[in-house]
Short mmCIF file of C-alpha atoms in Angstrom, two decimals:
data_model
loop_
_atom_site.label_atom_id
_atom_site.label_comp_id
_atom_site.label_asym_id
_atom_site.label_seq_id
_atom_site.Cartn_x
_atom_site.Cartn_y
_atom_site.Cartn_z
CA THR K 1 35.36 -5.89 -26.75
CA ALA K 2 33.54 -8.35 -28.98
CA VAL K 3 34.05 -11.10 -26.40
CA ASP K 4 32.52 -8.93 -23.67
CA TYR K 5 29.49 -8.03 -25.78
CA PHE K 6 28.72 -11.27 -27.59
CA ILE K 7 29.78 -13.82 -24.96
CA ARG K 8 30.12 -12.41 -21.43
CA TRP K 9 27.23 -9.95 -21.60
CA ASN K 10 25.08 -12.40 -23.54
CA GLN K 11 25.54 -15.05 -20.83
CA SER K 12 25.24 -12.79 -17.79
CA PRO K 13 21.99 -12.97 -15.75
CA GLY K 14 21.33 -9.26 -16.28
CA GLY K 15 21.79 -9.47 -20.02
CA ARG K 16 19.63 -12.55 -20.33
CA GLU K 17 16.85 -10.86 -18.36
CA ILE K 18 16.97 -7.70 -20.47
CA TYR K 19 16.72 -9.66 -23.69
CA GLY K 20 14.00 -11.98 -22.40
CA ALA K 21 15.99 -15.21 -22.47
CA ASP K 22 13.62 -16.81 -19.97
CA ILE K 23 10.57 -16.03 -22.13
CA ALA K 24 12.40 -17.56 -25.09
CA ALA K 25 13.03 -20.67 -23.00
CA VAL K 26 9.34 -20.87 -22.06
CA ALA K 27 8.41 -20.63 -25.74
CA GLY K 28 10.86 -23.40 -26.58
CA TYR K 29 9.41 -25.58 -23.85
CA LEU K 30 5.82 -25.12 -25.06
CA LYS K 31 6.79 -25.87 -28.66
CA HIS K 32 7.72 -29.39 -27.63
CA ALA K 33 5.41 -29.99 -24.65
CA PRO K 34 2.12 -31.90 -25.01
CA ASN K 35 -0.73 -29.55 -25.83
CA ASP K 36 -3.19 -31.13 -23.44
CA ASP K 37 -3.68 -28.45 -20.81
CA LEU K 38 -3.84 -24.68 -20.33
CA PRO K 39 -0.53 -22.77 -20.05
CA VAL K 40 -0.67 -20.06 -17.38
CA ILE K 41 2.46 -17.93 -17.68
CA SER K 42 3.81 -15.54 -15.06
CA ALA K 43 5.54 -12.44 -16.42
CA GLU K 44 6.81 -9.11 -15.17
CA TYR K 45 5.23 -7.39 -18.19
CA TYR K 46 2.31 -9.75 -18.56
CA ARG K 47 0.09 -7.28 -20.42
CA ASP K 48 2.42 -6.31 -23.25
CA LEU K 49 6.21 -6.69 -23.60
CA ASP K 50 6.64 -10.30 -22.47
CA ARG K 51 3.58 -11.41 -24.44
CA PHE K 52 5.03 -9.71 -27.52
CA ARG K 53 8.37 -11.47 -27.02
CA PHE K 54 6.55 -14.79 -26.66
CA LYS K 55 4.54 -14.17 -29.82
CA LEU K 56 7.69 -13.54 -31.88
CA HIS K 57 8.99 -17.01 -31.06
CA PHE K 58 5.89 -18.50 -32.70
CA GLY K 59 6.01 -16.43 -35.85
CA GLY K 60 3.13 -14.29 -34.66
CA GLU K 61 0.79 -17.23 -33.96
CA PRO K 62 1.43 -18.37 -30.38
CA PRO K 63 -0.69 -20.96 -28.56
CA PHE K 64 -3.39 -19.64 -26.27
CA ALA K 65 -2.14 -18.91 -22.77
CA VAL K 66 -3.32 -17.01 -19.73
CA TRP K 67 -0.82 -14.35 -18.64
CA PHE K 68 -0.49 -12.97 -15.12
CA ASP K 69 2.05 -11.48 -12.71
CA GLY K 70 2.76 -14.47 -10.51
CA ARG K 71 4.96 -12.46 -8.16
CA GLN K 72 1.81 -10.98 -6.63
CA SER K 73 -1.20 -12.95 -7.93
CA LEU K 74 -2.35 -16.53 -8.31
CA ALA K 75 -5.60 -17.97 -9.62
CA PHE K 76 -7.20 -21.40 -9.61
CA PRO K 77 -9.87 -22.66 -12.03
CA PRO K 78 -13.47 -22.83 -10.80
CA PRO K 79 -14.11 -25.96 -8.73
CA GLY K 80 -15.56 -28.70 -10.90
CA SER K 81 -14.43 -27.06 -14.15
CA GLY K 82 -12.13 -29.93 -15.07
CA LEU K 83 -9.40 -27.48 -16.10
CA SER K 84 -5.82 -28.53 -15.34
CA PRO K 85 -3.58 -25.49 -15.82
CA ARG K 86 0.19 -25.70 -16.13
CA TYR K 87 1.73 -22.77 -14.22
CA ILE K 88 5.00 -21.55 -15.72
CA PHE K 89 7.15 -19.11 -13.76
CA PRO K 90 10.11 -17.63 -15.71
CA ALA K 91 13.19 -16.45 -13.83
CA SER K 92 12.13 -12.80 -14.23
CA ALA K 93 8.76 -13.40 -12.50
CA PRO K 94 9.28 -16.25 -10.02
CA ALA K 95 6.72 -17.69 -7.65
CA PRO K 96 6.92 -16.19 -4.14
CA GLU K 97 7.34 -18.50 -1.20
CA GLN K 98 3.62 -18.35 -0.42
CA TRP K 99 2.74 -19.88 -3.80
CA GLN K 100 5.38 -22.59 -3.68
CA SER K 101 3.67 -24.25 -0.74
CA LEU K 102 0.35 -24.25 -2.63
CA LEU K 103 1.43 -25.53 -6.04
CA ALA K 104 2.86 -28.90 -6.99
CA ALA K 105 6.32 -28.48 -8.53
CA ALA K 106 7.06 -30.39 -11.73
CA PRO K 107 10.88 -30.53 -11.83
CA GLN K 108 10.91 -32.97 -14.74
CA GLU K 109 9.21 -30.30 -16.90
CA SER K 110 11.17 -27.30 -15.58
CA GLY K 111 14.30 -25.76 -17.06
CA ALA K 112 17.16 -23.50 -16.03
CA GLU K 113 15.18 -20.36 -17.01
CA TYR K 114 11.72 -21.35 -15.73
CA THR K 115 9.86 -23.52 -13.22
CA VAL K 116 6.69 -25.47 -13.99
CA TYR K 117 4.01 -26.18 -11.40
CA ARG K 118 0.77 -28.13 -11.47
CA LEU K 119 -2.46 -27.76 -9.53
CA PRO K 120 -2.09 -28.66 -5.87
CA ALA K 121 -4.08 -31.27 -4.07
CA PRO K 122 -7.47 -29.85 -2.97
CA GLU K 123 -6.47 -30.15 0.68
CA SER K 124 -3.59 -27.67 0.15
CA LEU K 125 -5.97 -24.84 -0.73
CA ALA K 126 -8.37 -25.91 2.01
CA ALA K 127 -5.53 -25.75 4.53
CA LEU K 128 -4.72 -22.21 3.42
CA GLN K 129 -8.35 -21.13 3.77
CA ASN K 130 -8.37 -22.43 7.34
CA GLN K 131 -5.46 -20.09 8.14
CA LEU K 132 -7.24 -16.98 6.86
CA ARG K 133 -9.56 -14.64 8.69
CA PRO K 134 -12.87 -15.56 7.02
CA LEU K 135 -14.83 -12.85 5.21
CA ASP K 136 -17.87 -12.85 2.95
CA VAL K 137 -18.13 -9.44 1.29
CA THR K 138 -19.51 -9.08 -2.23
CA VAL K 139 -18.16 -6.25 -4.37
CA SER K 140 -20.29 -4.98 -7.24
CA ASP K 141 -21.76 -8.46 -7.86
CA GLU K 142 -18.41 -9.25 -9.50
CA LEU K 143 -16.33 -10.87 -6.78
CA VAL K 144 -16.50 -12.00 -3.18
CA VAL K 145 -13.69 -11.36 -0.70
CA ARG K 146 -13.46 -14.71 1.09
CA GLY K 147 -10.62 -14.20 3.54
CA VAL K 148 -7.49 -12.31 4.50
CA GLN K 149 -4.23 -12.92 6.31
CA ILE K 150 -1.65 -10.45 7.64
CA GLN K 151 1.89 -11.74 7.15
CA GLY K 152 4.62 -10.07 9.19
CA ASP K 153 4.64 -7.42 11.90
CA VAL K 154 2.83 -4.11 11.44
CA MET K 155 5.61 -1.81 12.60
CA ALA K 156 7.05 1.60 11.71
CA GLY K 157 9.86 1.49 9.18
CA ARG K 158 9.17 -2.09 8.15
CA LYS K 159 7.07 -3.95 5.63
CA PHE K 160 4.30 -6.49 6.02
CA GLN K 161 2.17 -8.35 3.52
CA LEU K 162 -1.54 -8.83 3.15
CA LEU K 163 -2.88 -11.97 1.50
CA VAL K 164 -6.39 -11.56 0.06
CA PHE K 165 -8.44 -14.59 -0.98
CA TRP K 166 -11.24 -13.79 -3.45
CA GLN K 167 -13.65 -15.50 -5.83
CA ALA K 168 -15.01 -14.20 -9.13
CA LEU K 169 -18.77 -14.23 -9.61
CA ARG K 170 -18.99 -13.62 -13.34
CA ALA K 171 -17.05 -12.97 -16.52
CA LEU K 172 -16.26 -9.33 -17.24
CA PRO K 173 -16.27 -7.45 -20.56
CA PRO K 174 -13.07 -6.69 -22.50
CA GLY K 175 -11.26 -3.60 -21.29
CA THR K 176 -12.18 -4.10 -17.63
CA ASP K 177 -9.20 -3.08 -15.52
CA TYR K 178 -9.36 -3.42 -11.75
CA THR K 179 -6.79 -3.22 -8.98
CA PHE K 180 -6.95 -3.98 -5.27
CA LEU K 181 -6.24 -0.98 -3.03
CA ALA K 182 -5.47 -1.55 0.65
CA GLN K 183 -5.17 1.27 3.18
CA LEU K 184 -4.16 1.70 6.81
CA ARG K 185 -6.52 4.28 8.35
CA ASP K 186 -6.73 5.81 11.80
CA SER K 187 -9.91 6.28 13.84
CA ALA K 188 -10.67 9.53 11.99
CA GLY K 189 -10.34 7.89 8.56
CA ARG K 190 -6.97 9.43 7.70
CA VAL K 191 -4.74 7.29 5.49
CA TRP K 192 -1.29 6.52 6.93
CA ALA K 193 -0.14 3.98 4.37
CA GLN K 194 -1.55 2.32 1.28
CA THR K 195 -0.61 -0.13 -1.43
CA ASP K 196 -2.25 -1.56 -4.50
CA GLY K 197 -1.84 -4.45 -6.86
CA GLY K 198 -3.55 -6.71 -9.31
CA GLY K 199 -1.66 -9.21 -11.40
CA PHE K 200 -4.51 -11.26 -12.86
CA ASP K 201 -6.36 -9.56 -15.72
CA PRO K 202 -10.13 -9.29 -15.01
CA VAL K 203 -10.88 -10.24 -18.63
CA ASN K 204 -9.77 -13.76 -17.63
CA TRP K 205 -12.25 -14.02 -14.77
CA GLN K 206 -14.78 -16.84 -14.92
CA PRO K 207 -17.64 -17.59 -12.51
CA GLY K 208 -16.21 -19.45 -9.53
CA LEU K 209 -12.55 -18.70 -10.28
CA LEU K 210 -10.51 -18.50 -7.06
CA GLY K 211 -7.80 -15.88 -6.68
CA LEU K 212 -5.05 -14.85 -4.29
CA GLN K 213 -3.61 -11.34 -4.20
CA LEU K 214 -0.45 -10.49 -2.27
CA LEU K 215 -0.18 -6.81 -1.27
CA THR K 216 2.97 -5.38 0.33
CA PHE K 217 2.89 -2.45 2.75
CA ARG K 218 6.11 -0.50 3.33
CA LEU K 219 5.46 1.64 6.38
CA PRO K 220 7.22 4.98 6.91
CA GLY K 221 9.47 5.28 9.93
CA ASP K 222 7.12 7.76 11.61
CA VAL K 223 3.95 5.63 11.73
CA PRO K 224 2.76 5.80 15.37
CA PRO K 225 1.98 2.80 17.58
CA ARG K 226 -1.79 3.17 17.61
CA PRO K 227 -4.80 1.22 16.29
CA PHE K 228 -5.58 1.30 12.58
CA ASP K 229 -8.34 -0.06 10.38
CA LEU K 230 -7.16 -2.21 7.50
CA VAL K 231 -9.44 -1.46 4.54
CA LEU K 232 -9.64 -2.96 1.04
CA GLN K 233 -11.22 -1.52 -2.12
CA LEU K 234 -11.59 -2.81 -5.66
CA VAL K 235 -10.73 0.19 -7.84
CA ASP K 236 -11.58 0.68 -11.51
CA ARG K 237 -8.32 1.95 -13.02
CA ARG K 238 -10.13 3.64 -15.90
CA SER K 239 -12.31 5.86 -13.72
CA GLY K 240 -10.17 5.87 -10.60
CA GLN K 241 -13.29 5.07 -8.58
CA PRO K 242 -13.80 2.13 -6.20
CA ARG K 243 -16.51 -0.42 -6.92
CA PRO K 244 -19.37 -0.54 -4.37
CA THR K 245 -19.95 -3.41 -1.98
CA THR K 246 -23.40 -4.84 -1.35
CA GLY K 247 -23.54 -2.57 1.69
CA GLY K 248 -23.37 0.46 -0.59
CA GLY K 249 -19.97 1.81 0.42
CA PRO K 250 -16.66 1.02 -1.26
CA ASP K 251 -14.80 -0.34 1.78
CA VAL K 252 -14.18 -3.93 2.76
CA LEU K 253 -13.11 -3.82 6.41
CA LEU K 254 -10.42 -6.47 6.83
CA GLY K 255 -9.86 -5.95 10.53
CA ARG K 256 -8.20 -3.71 13.08
CA VAL K 257 -4.48 -3.79 13.79
CA THR K 258 -2.23 -1.96 16.22
CA ALA K 259 1.11 -0.82 14.86
CA GLY K 260 4.16 -1.64 16.92
CA LEU K 261 7.12 0.51 17.86
CA PRO K 262 10.48 -1.00 16.85
CA ASP K 263 13.23 -1.46 19.43
CA HIS K 264 15.43 1.01 17.57
CA PRO K 265 14.33 4.26 15.87
CA PRO K 266 13.74 3.82 12.12
CA THR K 267 15.84 5.98 9.83
CA VAL K 268 14.16 9.18 8.65
CA ASP K 269 15.90 11.64 6.30
CA PRO K 270 14.98 15.13 7.57
CA ALA K 271 15.91 16.71 4.24
CA ARG K 272 13.10 14.77 2.54
CA LEU K 273 10.39 16.02 4.89
CA PRO K 274 7.97 18.65 3.56
CA ASN K 275 8.97 22.19 4.56
CA PRO K 276 12.05 20.87 6.41
CA ALA K 277 13.37 22.83 9.37
CA PRO K 278 16.89 22.52 10.85
CA PRO K 279 17.39 21.24 14.40
CA ASN K 280 16.66 23.70 17.21
CA SER K 281 14.88 26.13 14.88
CA THR K 282 11.70 25.59 16.91
CA GLY K 283 13.31 24.52 20.17
CA GLY K 284 13.51 26.13 23.54
CA ASP K 285 10.01 25.28 24.75
CA GLY K 286 11.12 22.53 27.13
CA SER K 287 8.89 19.87 25.61
CA GLY K 288 11.75 17.80 24.22
CA LEU K 289 10.06 17.89 20.80
CA GLN K 290 11.44 19.50 17.64
CA LEU K 291 9.21 20.30 14.66
CA ARG K 292 11.33 19.21 11.68
CA GLY K 293 8.73 19.55 8.91
CA TYR K 294 5.06 20.08 8.15
CA ARG K 295 2.51 19.84 5.37
CA LEU K 296 -0.85 21.54 4.88
CA ASP K 297 -3.51 20.32 2.47
CA GLY K 298 -3.42 23.60 0.57
CA ARG K 299 -3.40 27.21 1.71
CA GLN K 300 -6.98 28.07 0.75
CA PHE K 301 -9.52 27.07 3.41
CA SER K 302 -13.29 27.44 3.32
CA VAL K 303 -16.11 26.82 5.77
CA GLY K 304 -16.96 23.14 5.97
CA SER K 305 -13.66 22.01 4.46
CA PRO K 306 -11.26 21.35 7.35
CA PRO K 307 -7.62 21.61 6.32
CA GLY K 308 -5.46 18.58 6.97
CA VAL K 309 -2.26 19.25 8.90
CA ASN K 310 0.76 16.93 9.08
CA LEU K 311 3.43 17.66 11.68
CA TYR K 312 6.78 15.82 11.76
CA TRP K 313 8.35 15.73 15.22
CA GLN K 314 11.80 14.62 16.29
CA VAL K 315 11.80 13.46 19.90
CA GLN K 316 15.01 14.79 21.44
CA ALA K 317 14.00 13.91 24.99
CA GLN K 318 11.01 11.91 26.18
CA PRO K 319 8.33 14.42 27.25
CA ARG K 320 7.53 14.53 30.95
CA GLN K 321 3.89 15.47 30.35
CA ASP K 322 0.99 14.69 28.07
CA TYR K 323 1.08 17.89 26.04
CA ARG K 324 -1.71 19.16 23.84
CA LEU K 325 -1.57 21.34 20.74
CA GLN K 326 -3.31 24.63 20.15
CA PHE K 327 -3.51 26.32 16.75
CA TYR K 328 -4.32 29.96 16.17
CA LEU K 329 -4.48 32.64 13.47
CA THR K 330 -2.60 35.93 13.55
CA ASP K 331 -2.95 39.01 11.37
CA ASP K 332 -0.14 40.94 9.69
CA ALA K 333 0.58 42.76 12.94
CA GLY K 334 0.96 39.49 14.84
CA ALA K 335 -2.26 39.89 16.81
CA VAL K 336 -4.22 36.73 17.54
CA VAL K 337 -7.60 36.78 15.76
CA TYR K 338 -8.76 33.23 16.46
CA ARG K 339 -7.80 30.19 18.55
CA TRP K 340 -8.92 26.63 17.98
CA PRO K 341 -9.68 24.51 21.05
CA PRO K 342 -6.69 22.47 22.26
CA VAL K 343 -6.32 18.99 20.76
CA ALA K 344 -4.40 15.93 21.86
CA PRO K 345 -1.88 14.66 19.30
CA GLN K 346 -2.57 11.28 17.71
CA ASP K 347 -6.28 11.79 18.55
CA GLY K 348 -5.36 11.01 22.15
CA GLU K 349 -4.37 7.43 21.28
CA TRP K 350 -0.64 7.92 21.93
CA PRO K 351 0.03 10.66 24.54
CA THR K 352 3.32 12.53 24.32
CA SER K 353 4.63 11.08 27.60
CA GLY K 354 4.96 7.79 25.71
CA TRP K 355 7.07 9.22 22.87
CA PRO K 356 10.59 7.79 23.39
CA ALA K 357 13.72 9.83 22.78
CA GLY K 358 15.38 9.39 19.39
CA TYR K 359 12.20 8.48 17.51
CA TRP K 360 10.29 10.38 14.85
CA VAL K 361 6.57 11.01 15.15
CA ARG K 362 4.17 12.19 12.47
CA ASP K 363 0.86 13.61 13.64
CA GLN K 364 -2.12 14.03 11.33
CA LEU K 365 -5.05 16.20 12.34
CA ASP K 366 -7.85 18.32 10.93
CA LEU K 367 -8.70 21.90 11.86
CA PRO K 368 -12.47 22.51 11.69
CA VAL K 369 -13.41 25.67 9.80
CA ASP K 370 -16.87 26.83 10.88
CA GLY K 371 -18.70 30.13 11.07
CA ASN K 372 -16.63 31.23 14.06
CA VAL K 373 -13.40 31.26 12.07
CA PRO K 374 -12.86 34.71 10.49
CA ALA K 375 -12.39 35.12 6.76
CA GLY K 376 -9.27 36.73 5.36
CA ALA K 377 -5.51 36.29 5.00
CA PHE K 378 -3.67 35.16 8.14
CA HIS K 379 -0.73 33.21 9.47
CA LEU K 380 -1.40 29.78 10.95
CA ARG K 381 0.58 29.11 14.10
CA GLY K 382 0.70 26.49 16.81
CA VAL K 383 2.04 25.93 20.30
CA TRP K 384 2.31 23.12 22.81
CA LEU K 385 0.23 23.40 25.98
CA ALA K 386 1.31 21.90 29.29
CA GLU K 387 -1.09 19.76 31.31
CA ASP K 388 -2.14 22.85 33.30
CA GLY K 389 -3.06 24.64 30.06
CA SER K 390 -0.11 27.05 30.00
CA PRO K 391 1.59 27.53 26.59
CA LEU K 392 5.21 26.57 25.93
CA PRO K 393 6.59 29.44 23.80
CA PRO K 394 7.82 30.23 21.22
CA GLY K 395 5.56 27.83 19.29
CA PHE K 396 5.81 27.31 15.53
CA ASP K 397 4.70 29.03 12.32
CA LEU K 398 2.96 27.05 9.56
CA GLY K 399 2.87 29.92 7.08
CA PRO K 400 0.18 32.03 5.40
CA VAL K 401 -3.37 30.78 4.84
CA ASN K 402 -6.45 32.30 3.25
CA ILE K 403 -9.90 31.55 4.68
CA SER K 404 -13.08 32.21 2.72
CA ARG K 405 -16.81 31.86 3.42
CA GLN K 406 -17.48 30.08 0.15
#
């Protein structure tokens, strides 16, 4: 009805967000506020849509403002610059809890659709820095990573946050577009989880500007309880390539963490696993482990390019031994033409006797392809080996592969 559309919908929180009511309120506030400092406006669509909405409220000639995504980023003017920004957080892009303890709220300037903050006292930022793990890594002579803090537990099926403290070294040309990429890598360099973000446009960087970036990891339910390296890169979105550090490589090592195992098994949907297999389709070997899915990094292998293998195990009963895996190739007649040496799952960092019943385990490994591996079309298969080296049939089939010498 007309009442529903023009009154109820118009006044509902969802409707007001869709039509940018909070951005309109910010514009109204700035039209009447003293023009004696720099507006810094948080926005969900800080690069385009929300800026366009804001511009319309000023007849196409809005006041200068710095736009950013305050839900994930925060920046402070260079020390000694004399700048006194006014941070404005609309309802659609509010300040996270971490920022609220750093900024000085200005309730007398705030409205129902937005909250205004001022610069904090210098000791507030200094107190934060004292809580961070100190770093001093320069990236591409453009910024320095000053510190990092892990917030929350690193645990399968849960999320944790990474707070990165950085400082700009110089202004960057128009069109520069960077993002922070953080990865959780095992001892072999395999990526188990990653996240990226960047809510403060590099074109607004100035020498000495201080920035905070909040990155959120959402870990799959099958991440194993083993050590991981936490690595950060500054990636150029235009080229997709990371910027180099002064050490030459792209990685900023933030530290080493050990993932925890939750008290209760995280939920995993077997139907969403790659190449899903029903329960018991690979059972009967006595290991207590069911292969419920797998993924290969392609089916074409060549010498010097080891294929990556991901195996998804459901632990039906806690294994009584520390089993190892052996992979082998068979021809069309089923004859074995090559066997790889046995390998411990999880690179030996989490033996199978520690896999509790009811949990899901993903194992990542690489199969070296050297001159001893025959070329041709084969089937890739695998089997568990007991501690005495005896196989536990029937094993499992990972499908056809083609191996070349090129």
